[in-house]
mmCIF file of C-alpha atoms in Angstrom:
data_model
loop_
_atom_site.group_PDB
_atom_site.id
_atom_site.type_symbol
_atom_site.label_atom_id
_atom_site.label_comp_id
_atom_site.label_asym_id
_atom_site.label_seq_id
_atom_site.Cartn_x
_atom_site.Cartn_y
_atom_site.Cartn_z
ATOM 1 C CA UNK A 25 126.050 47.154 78.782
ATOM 2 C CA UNK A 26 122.901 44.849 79.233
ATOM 3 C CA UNK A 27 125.315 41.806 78.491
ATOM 4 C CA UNK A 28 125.717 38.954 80.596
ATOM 5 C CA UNK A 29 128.464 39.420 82.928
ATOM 6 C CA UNK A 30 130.631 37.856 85.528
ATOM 7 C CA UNK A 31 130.535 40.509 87.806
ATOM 8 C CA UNK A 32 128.790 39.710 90.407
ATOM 9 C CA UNK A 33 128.341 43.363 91.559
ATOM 10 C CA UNK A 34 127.140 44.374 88.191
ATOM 11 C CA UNK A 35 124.806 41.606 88.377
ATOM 12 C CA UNK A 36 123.614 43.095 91.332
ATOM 13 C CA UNK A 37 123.513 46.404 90.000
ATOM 14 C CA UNK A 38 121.607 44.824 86.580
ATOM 15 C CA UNK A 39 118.875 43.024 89.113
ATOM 16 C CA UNK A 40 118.313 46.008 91.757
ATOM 17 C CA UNK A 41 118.040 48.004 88.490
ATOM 18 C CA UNK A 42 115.234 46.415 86.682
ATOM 19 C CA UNK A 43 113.555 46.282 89.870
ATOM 20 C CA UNK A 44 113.934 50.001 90.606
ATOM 21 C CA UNK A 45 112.208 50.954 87.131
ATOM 22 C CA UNK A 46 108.043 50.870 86.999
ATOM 23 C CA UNK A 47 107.030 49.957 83.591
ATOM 24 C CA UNK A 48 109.267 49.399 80.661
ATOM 25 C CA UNK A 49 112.529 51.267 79.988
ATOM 26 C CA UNK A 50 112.297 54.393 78.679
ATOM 27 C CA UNK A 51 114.845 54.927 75.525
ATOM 28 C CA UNK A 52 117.120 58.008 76.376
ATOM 29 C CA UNK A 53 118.993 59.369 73.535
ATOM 30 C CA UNK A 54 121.017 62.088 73.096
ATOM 31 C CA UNK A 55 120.623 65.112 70.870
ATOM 32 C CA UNK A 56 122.716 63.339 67.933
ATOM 33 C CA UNK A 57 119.749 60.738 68.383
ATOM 34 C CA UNK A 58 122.564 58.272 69.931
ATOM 35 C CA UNK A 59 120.753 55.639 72.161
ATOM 36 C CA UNK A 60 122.268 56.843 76.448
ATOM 37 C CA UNK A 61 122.786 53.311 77.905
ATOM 38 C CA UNK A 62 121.689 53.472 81.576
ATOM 39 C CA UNK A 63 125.433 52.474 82.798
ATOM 40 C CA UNK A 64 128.573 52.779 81.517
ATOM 41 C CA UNK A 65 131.568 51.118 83.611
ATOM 42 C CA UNK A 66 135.282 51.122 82.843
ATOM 43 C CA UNK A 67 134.344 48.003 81.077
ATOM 44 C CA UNK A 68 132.933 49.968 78.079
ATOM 45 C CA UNK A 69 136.426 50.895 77.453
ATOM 46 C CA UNK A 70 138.048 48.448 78.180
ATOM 47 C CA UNK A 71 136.458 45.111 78.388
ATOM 48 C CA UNK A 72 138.656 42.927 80.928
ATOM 49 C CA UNK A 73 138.793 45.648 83.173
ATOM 50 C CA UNK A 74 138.341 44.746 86.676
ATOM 51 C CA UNK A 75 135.567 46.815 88.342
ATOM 52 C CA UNK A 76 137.253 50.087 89.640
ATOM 53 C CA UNK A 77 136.985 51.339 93.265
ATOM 54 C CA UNK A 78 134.576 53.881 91.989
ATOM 55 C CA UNK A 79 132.178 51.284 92.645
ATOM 56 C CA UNK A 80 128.786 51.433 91.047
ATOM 57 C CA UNK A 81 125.170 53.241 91.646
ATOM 58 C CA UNK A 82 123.640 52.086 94.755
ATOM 59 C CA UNK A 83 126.532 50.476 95.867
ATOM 60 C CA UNK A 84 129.064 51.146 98.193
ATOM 61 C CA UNK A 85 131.156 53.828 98.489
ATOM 62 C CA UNK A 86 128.159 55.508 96.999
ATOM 63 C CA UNK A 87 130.305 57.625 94.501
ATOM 64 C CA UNK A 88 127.779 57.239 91.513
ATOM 65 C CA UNK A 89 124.580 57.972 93.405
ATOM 66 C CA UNK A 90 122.549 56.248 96.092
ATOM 67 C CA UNK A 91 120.004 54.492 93.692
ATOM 68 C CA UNK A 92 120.546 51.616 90.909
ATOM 69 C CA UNK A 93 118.509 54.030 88.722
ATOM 70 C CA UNK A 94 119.290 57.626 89.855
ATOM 71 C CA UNK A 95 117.194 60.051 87.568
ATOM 72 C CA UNK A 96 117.256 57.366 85.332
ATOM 73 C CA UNK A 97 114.267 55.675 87.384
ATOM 74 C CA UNK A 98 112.309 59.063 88.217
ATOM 75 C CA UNK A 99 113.197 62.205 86.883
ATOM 76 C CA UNK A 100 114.062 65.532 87.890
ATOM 77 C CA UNK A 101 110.843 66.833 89.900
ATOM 78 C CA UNK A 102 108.961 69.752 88.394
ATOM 79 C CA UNK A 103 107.700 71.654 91.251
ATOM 80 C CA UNK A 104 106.426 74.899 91.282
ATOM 81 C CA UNK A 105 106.039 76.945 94.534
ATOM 82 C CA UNK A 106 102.488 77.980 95.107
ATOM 83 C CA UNK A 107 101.064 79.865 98.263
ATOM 84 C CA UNK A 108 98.090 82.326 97.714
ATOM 85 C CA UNK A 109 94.623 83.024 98.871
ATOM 86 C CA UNK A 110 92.468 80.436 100.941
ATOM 87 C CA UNK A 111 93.238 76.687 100.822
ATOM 88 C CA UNK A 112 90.447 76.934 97.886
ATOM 89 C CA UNK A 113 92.509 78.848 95.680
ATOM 90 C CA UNK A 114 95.219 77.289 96.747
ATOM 91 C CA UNK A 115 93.877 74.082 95.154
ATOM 92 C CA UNK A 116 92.195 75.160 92.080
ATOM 93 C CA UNK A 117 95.800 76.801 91.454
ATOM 94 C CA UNK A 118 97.909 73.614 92.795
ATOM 95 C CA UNK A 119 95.199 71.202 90.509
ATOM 96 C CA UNK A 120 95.774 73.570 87.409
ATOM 97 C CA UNK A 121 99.773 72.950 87.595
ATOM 98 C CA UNK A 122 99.588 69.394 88.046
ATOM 99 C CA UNK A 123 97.870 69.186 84.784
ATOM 100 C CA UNK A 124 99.963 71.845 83.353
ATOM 101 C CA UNK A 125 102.849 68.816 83.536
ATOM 102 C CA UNK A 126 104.027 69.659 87.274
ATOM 103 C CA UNK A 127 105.121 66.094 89.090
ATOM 104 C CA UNK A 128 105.186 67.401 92.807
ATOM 105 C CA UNK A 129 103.678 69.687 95.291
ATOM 106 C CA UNK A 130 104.990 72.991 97.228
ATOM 107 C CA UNK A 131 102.643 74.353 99.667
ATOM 108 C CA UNK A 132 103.782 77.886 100.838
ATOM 109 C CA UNK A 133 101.941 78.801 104.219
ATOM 110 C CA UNK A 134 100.578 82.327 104.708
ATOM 111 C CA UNK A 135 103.296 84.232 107.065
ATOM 112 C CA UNK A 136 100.523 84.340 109.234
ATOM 113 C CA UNK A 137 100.756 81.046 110.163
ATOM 114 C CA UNK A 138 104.350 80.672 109.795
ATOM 115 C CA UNK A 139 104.401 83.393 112.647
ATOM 116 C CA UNK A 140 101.839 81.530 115.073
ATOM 117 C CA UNK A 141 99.164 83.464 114.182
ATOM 118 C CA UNK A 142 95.795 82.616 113.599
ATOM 119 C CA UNK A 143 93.651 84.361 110.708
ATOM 120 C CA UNK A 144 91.173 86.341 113.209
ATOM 121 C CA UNK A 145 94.424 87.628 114.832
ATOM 122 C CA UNK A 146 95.899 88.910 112.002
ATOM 123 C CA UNK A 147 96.242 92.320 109.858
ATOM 124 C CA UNK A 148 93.263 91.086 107.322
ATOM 125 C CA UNK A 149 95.050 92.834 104.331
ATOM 126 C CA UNK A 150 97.896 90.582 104.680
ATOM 127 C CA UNK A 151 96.311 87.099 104.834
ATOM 128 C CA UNK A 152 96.455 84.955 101.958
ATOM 129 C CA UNK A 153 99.136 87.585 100.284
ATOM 130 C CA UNK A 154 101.745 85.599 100.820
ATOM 131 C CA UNK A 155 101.232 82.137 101.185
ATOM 132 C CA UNK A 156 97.954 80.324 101.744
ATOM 133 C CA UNK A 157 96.272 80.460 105.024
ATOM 134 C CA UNK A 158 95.666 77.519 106.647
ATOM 135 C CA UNK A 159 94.851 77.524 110.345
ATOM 136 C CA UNK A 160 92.990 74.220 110.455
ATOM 137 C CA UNK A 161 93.335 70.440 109.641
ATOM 138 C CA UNK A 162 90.670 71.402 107.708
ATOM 139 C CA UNK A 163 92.200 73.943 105.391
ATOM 140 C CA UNK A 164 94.949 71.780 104.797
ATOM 141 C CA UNK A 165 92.128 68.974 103.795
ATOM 142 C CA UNK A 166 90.533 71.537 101.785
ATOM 143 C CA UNK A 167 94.409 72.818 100.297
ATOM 144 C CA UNK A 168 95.083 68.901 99.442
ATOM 145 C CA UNK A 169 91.803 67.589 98.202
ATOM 146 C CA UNK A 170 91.970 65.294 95.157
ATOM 147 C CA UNK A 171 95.910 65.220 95.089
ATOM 148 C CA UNK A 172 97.262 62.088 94.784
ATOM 149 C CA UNK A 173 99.723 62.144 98.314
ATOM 150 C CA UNK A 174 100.602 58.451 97.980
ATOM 151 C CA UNK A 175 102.604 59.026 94.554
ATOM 152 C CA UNK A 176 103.214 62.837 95.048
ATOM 153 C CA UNK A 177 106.262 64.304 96.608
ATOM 154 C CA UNK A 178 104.752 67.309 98.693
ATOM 155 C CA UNK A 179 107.167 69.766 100.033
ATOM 156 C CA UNK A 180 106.346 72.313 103.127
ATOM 157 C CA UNK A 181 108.044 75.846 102.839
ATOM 158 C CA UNK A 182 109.230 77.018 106.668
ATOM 159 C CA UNK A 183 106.483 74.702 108.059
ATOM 160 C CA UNK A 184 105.439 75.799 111.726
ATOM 161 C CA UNK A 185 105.019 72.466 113.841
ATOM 162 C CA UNK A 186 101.155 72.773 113.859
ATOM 163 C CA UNK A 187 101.085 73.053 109.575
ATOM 164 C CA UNK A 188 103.315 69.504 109.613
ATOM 165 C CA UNK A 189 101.428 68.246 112.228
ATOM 166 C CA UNK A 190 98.056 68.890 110.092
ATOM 167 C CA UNK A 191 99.886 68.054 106.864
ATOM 168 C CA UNK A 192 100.777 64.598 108.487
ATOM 169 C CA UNK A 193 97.246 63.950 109.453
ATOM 170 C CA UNK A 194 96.303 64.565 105.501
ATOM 171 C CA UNK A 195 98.822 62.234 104.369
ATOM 172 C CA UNK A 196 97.828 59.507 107.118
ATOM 173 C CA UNK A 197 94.265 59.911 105.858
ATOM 174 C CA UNK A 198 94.872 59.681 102.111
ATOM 175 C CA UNK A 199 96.678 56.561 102.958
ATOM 176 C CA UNK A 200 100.420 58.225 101.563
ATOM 177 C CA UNK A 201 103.214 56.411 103.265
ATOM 178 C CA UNK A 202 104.571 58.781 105.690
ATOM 179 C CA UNK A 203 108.269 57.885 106.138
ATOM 180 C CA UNK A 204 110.904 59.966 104.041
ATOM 181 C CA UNK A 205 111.960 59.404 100.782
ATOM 182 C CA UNK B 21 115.816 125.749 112.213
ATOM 183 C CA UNK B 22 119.570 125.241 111.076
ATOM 184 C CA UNK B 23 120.880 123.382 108.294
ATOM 185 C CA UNK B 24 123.158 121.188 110.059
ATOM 186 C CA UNK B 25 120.548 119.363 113.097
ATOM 187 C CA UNK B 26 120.779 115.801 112.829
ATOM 188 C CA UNK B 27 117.659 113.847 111.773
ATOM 189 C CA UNK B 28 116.160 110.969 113.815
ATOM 190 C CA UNK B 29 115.367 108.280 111.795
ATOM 191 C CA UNK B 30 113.296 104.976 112.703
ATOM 192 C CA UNK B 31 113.643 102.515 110.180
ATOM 193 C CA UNK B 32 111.730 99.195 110.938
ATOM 194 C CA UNK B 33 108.879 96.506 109.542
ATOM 195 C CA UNK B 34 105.822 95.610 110.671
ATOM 196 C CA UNK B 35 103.733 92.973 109.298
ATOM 197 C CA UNK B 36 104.450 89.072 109.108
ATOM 198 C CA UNK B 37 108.086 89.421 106.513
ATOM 199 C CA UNK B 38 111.138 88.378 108.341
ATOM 200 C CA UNK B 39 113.262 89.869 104.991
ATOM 201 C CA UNK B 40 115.154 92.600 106.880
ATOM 202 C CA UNK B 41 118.507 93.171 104.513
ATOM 203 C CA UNK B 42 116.990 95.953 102.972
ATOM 204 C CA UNK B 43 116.122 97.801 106.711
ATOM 205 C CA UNK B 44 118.963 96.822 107.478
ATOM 206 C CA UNK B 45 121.435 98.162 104.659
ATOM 207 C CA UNK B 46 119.026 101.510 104.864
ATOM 208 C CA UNK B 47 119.662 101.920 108.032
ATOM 209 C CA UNK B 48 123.433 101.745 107.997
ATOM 210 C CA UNK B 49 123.354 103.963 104.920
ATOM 211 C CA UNK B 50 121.507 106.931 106.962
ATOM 212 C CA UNK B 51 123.754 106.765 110.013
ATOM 213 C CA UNK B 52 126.722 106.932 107.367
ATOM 214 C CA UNK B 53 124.868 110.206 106.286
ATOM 215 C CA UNK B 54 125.245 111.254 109.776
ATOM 216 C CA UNK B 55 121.650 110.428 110.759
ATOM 217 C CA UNK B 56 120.737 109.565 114.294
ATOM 218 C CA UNK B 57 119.068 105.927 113.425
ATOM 219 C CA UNK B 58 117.022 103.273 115.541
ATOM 220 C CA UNK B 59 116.774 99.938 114.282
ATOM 221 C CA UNK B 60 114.080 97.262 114.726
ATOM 222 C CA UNK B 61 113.988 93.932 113.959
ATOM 223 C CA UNK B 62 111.651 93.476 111.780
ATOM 224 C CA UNK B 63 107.805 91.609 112.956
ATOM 225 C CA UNK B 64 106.749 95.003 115.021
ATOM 226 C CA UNK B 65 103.283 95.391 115.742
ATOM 227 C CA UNK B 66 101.774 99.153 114.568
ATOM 228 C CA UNK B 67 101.379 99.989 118.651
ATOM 229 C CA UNK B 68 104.999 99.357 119.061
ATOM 230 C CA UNK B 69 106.623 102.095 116.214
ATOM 231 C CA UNK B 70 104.137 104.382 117.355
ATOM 232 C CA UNK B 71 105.258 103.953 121.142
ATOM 233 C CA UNK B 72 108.701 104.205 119.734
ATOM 234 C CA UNK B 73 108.546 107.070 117.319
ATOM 235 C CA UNK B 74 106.803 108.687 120.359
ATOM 236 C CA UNK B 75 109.436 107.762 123.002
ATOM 237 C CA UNK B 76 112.363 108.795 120.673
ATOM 238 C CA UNK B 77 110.344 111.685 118.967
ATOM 239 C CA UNK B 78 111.650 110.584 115.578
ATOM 240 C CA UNK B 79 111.373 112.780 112.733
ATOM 241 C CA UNK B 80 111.083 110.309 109.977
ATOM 242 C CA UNK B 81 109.822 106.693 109.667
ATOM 243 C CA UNK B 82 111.258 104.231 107.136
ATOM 244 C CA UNK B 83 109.129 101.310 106.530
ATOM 245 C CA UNK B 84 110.711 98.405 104.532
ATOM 246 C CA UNK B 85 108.719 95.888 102.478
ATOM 247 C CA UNK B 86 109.267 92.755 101.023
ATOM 248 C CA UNK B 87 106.770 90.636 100.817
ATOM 249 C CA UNK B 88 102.949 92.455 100.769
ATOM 250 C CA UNK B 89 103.594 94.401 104.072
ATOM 251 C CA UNK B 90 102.810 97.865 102.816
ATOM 252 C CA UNK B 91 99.426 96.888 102.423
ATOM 253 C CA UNK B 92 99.416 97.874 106.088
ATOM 254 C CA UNK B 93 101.193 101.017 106.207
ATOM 255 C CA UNK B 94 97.973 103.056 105.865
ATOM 256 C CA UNK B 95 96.550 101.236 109.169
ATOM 257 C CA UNK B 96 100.346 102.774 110.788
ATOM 258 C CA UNK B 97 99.014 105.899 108.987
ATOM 259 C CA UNK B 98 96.487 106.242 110.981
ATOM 260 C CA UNK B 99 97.653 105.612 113.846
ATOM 261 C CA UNK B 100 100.236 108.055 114.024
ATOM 262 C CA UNK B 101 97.756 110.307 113.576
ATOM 263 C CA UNK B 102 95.729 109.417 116.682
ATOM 264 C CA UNK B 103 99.152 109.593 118.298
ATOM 265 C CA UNK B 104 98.996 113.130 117.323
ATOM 266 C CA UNK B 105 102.589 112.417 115.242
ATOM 267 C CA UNK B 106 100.786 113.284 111.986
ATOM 268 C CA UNK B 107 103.776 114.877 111.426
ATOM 269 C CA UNK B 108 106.247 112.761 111.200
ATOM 270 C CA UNK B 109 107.517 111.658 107.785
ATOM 271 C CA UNK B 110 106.800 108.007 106.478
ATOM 272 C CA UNK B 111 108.822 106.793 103.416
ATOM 273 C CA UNK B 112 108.108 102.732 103.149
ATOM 274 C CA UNK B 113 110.938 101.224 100.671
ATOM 275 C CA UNK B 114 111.094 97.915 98.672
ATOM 276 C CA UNK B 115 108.949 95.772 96.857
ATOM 277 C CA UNK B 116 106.080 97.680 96.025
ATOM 278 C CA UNK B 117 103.566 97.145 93.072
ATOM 279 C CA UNK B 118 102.930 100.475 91.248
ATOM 280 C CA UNK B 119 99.122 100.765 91.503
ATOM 281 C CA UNK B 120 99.965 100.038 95.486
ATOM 282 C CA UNK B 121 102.868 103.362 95.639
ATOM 283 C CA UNK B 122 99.435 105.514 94.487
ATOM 284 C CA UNK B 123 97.513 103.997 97.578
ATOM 285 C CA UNK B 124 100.433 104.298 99.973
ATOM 286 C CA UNK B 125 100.911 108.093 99.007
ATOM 287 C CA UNK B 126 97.068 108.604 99.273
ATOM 288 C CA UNK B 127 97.047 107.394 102.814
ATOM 289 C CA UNK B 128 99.997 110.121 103.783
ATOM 290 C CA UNK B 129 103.436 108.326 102.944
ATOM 291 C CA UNK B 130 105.689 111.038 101.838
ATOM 292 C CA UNK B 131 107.709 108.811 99.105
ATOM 293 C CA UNK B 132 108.216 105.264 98.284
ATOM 294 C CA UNK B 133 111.670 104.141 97.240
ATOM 295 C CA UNK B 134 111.739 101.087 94.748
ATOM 296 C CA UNK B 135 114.290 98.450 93.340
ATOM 297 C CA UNK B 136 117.341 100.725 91.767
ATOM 298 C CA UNK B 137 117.263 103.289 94.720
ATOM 299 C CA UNK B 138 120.681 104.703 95.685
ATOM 300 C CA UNK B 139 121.849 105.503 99.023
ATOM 301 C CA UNK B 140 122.742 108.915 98.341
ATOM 302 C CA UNK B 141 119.636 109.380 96.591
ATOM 303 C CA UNK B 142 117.542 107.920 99.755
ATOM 304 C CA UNK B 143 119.635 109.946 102.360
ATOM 305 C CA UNK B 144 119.365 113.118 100.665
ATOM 306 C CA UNK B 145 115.317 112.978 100.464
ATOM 307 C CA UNK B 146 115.533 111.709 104.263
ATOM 308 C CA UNK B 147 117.211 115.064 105.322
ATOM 309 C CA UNK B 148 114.930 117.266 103.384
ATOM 310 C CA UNK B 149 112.183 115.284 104.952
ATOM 311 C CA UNK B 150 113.080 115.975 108.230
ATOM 312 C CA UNK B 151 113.848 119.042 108.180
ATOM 313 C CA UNK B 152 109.929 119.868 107.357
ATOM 314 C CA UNK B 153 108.535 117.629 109.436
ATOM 315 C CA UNK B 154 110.872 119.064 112.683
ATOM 316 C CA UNK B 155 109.326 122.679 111.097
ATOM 317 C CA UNK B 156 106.006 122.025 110.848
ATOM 318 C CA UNK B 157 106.448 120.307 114.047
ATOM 319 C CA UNK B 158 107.785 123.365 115.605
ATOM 320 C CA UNK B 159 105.508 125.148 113.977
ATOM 321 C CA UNK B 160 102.691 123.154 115.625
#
């Protein structure tokens, strides 16, 4: 690959590519220390080959992935579930993975909340056991604080419509895009 | 007091843990036995099995934990008591953390079933369960 071409989809595929990637090209090389080319077409077999219907990545019919750069361009997320104690803990812990290597965020809500309840209605030996508890816009402030949200995938386990709603408002104020990727 | 009455059993969950395959496989397994059983979902408040294990008179109570919700068996405990069914039988089953069983059978639980339990094995303790608490009951 990486040779000019004719093809005006691979061209497309080539351009959309390099524009997909931030920074440089990684090298990717397989365990026999072989260099992994980021594409590999029916051409690499046989060079006059007309494209196949298979189509290429991020191209219609889709078949090879809806990106130029799949995984290729971001990796596999490492994301550890987390839910414990108060929205303090629950940051101190969530802080501690990131720089342990994790690449995203899982926030587990307290059952508590995810049944409607709010902490001063609850059994008190059960709060915080099983998720974190977070009744307010605050606590999820408090759960979030110093956490990138603009480049950080964040992921909500069984979120009741008041813990997105407040989880929303965090995002809007640390200026993270909020439509879905 | 014969060997053959039939046991009343209430198995059910209270707390905030909607995980209810292991209530629900228990419960299934004791009316195989030949145990009269009532089945809750699970999300019951501590008022409600009380009112229930009242209404029904039940002679056992099987409480099934997943996910931290033993931690509020002895508050059910106590309850009962004040409901003057201190004796009926409470046997929680399921996730439970080994310096928590020691707590549980401090606050009155009769026996808590972990991971590896067989049916036979949980029915058989059930039975011999009720049948003292419907004594001492009788007793009473």
């Amino acid at each position: 690959m990486n040779k000019p071409t004719d093809d005006p989809a691979l061209a497309a595929w080539q351009a959309e590519y390099d524009a997909t990637l931030v920074g440089p090209d990684r090298a990717v090389h397989n365990r026999s220390g072989i260099a992994i080319q980021p594409l590999y077409t029916e051409r690499d077999w046989q060079p006059d080959d007309a494209p196949g219907r298979l189509g290429l990545p991020g191209q219609a019919p889709y078949t090879r992935g809806i990106y130029a750069s799949m995984h290729r361009g971001r990796t596999w997320t490492q994301r550890q579930l987390i839910g414990l104690g108060t929205p303090a803990e629950y940051n101190t812990r969530l802080k501690g993975v990131l720089a342990q290597g994790a690449t995203a965020v899982s926030l587990i809500p307290c059952n508590s909340v995810f049944r409607g309840y709010d902490a001063d209605q609850s059994h008190i030996e059960l709060l915080g056991t099983c998720g974190t508890v977070i009744n307010t816009a605050e606590h999820m402030d408090r759960a979030l604080a110093d956490v990138d949200l603009a480049r950080t995938s964040c992921a909500l386990n069984d979120p009741s419509p008041f813990t997105l709603l407040a989880f929303m408002w965090r995002r809007r104020s640390a200026g993270a895009p909020t439509g879905a990727r | 007091m014969t060997h053959d009455m039939i046991p009343k059993v209430l198995v059910t969950k209270i707390g905030f843990d909607g995980h209810d395959r292991g209530s629900r496989i228990v419960a299934a397994g004791l009316r195989d036995a030949g145990m009269e059983v009532l089945y809750t979902p699970p999300w019951q408040e501590i008022a409600a099995v009380v009112k229930l294990a009242t209404e029904e008179d039940v002679d056992v109570i099987g409480i099934s934990s997943l996910a931290t919700d033993h931690l509020i068996v002895p508050k059910l405990m106590a309850a009962l008591r004040e409901a003057a069914l201190g004796d009926v039988g409470v046997i929680v089953g399921g996730i439970v953390p080994d310096e928590d069983e020691a707590m549980l059978l401090e606050a009155g639980v009769a026996r808590v079933f972990h991971p590896g339990s067989s049916m036979p094995e949980i029915a058989a303790y059930v039975r011999e369960l009720a049948q003292r608490c419907r004594q001492r009951r009788a007793a009473a």
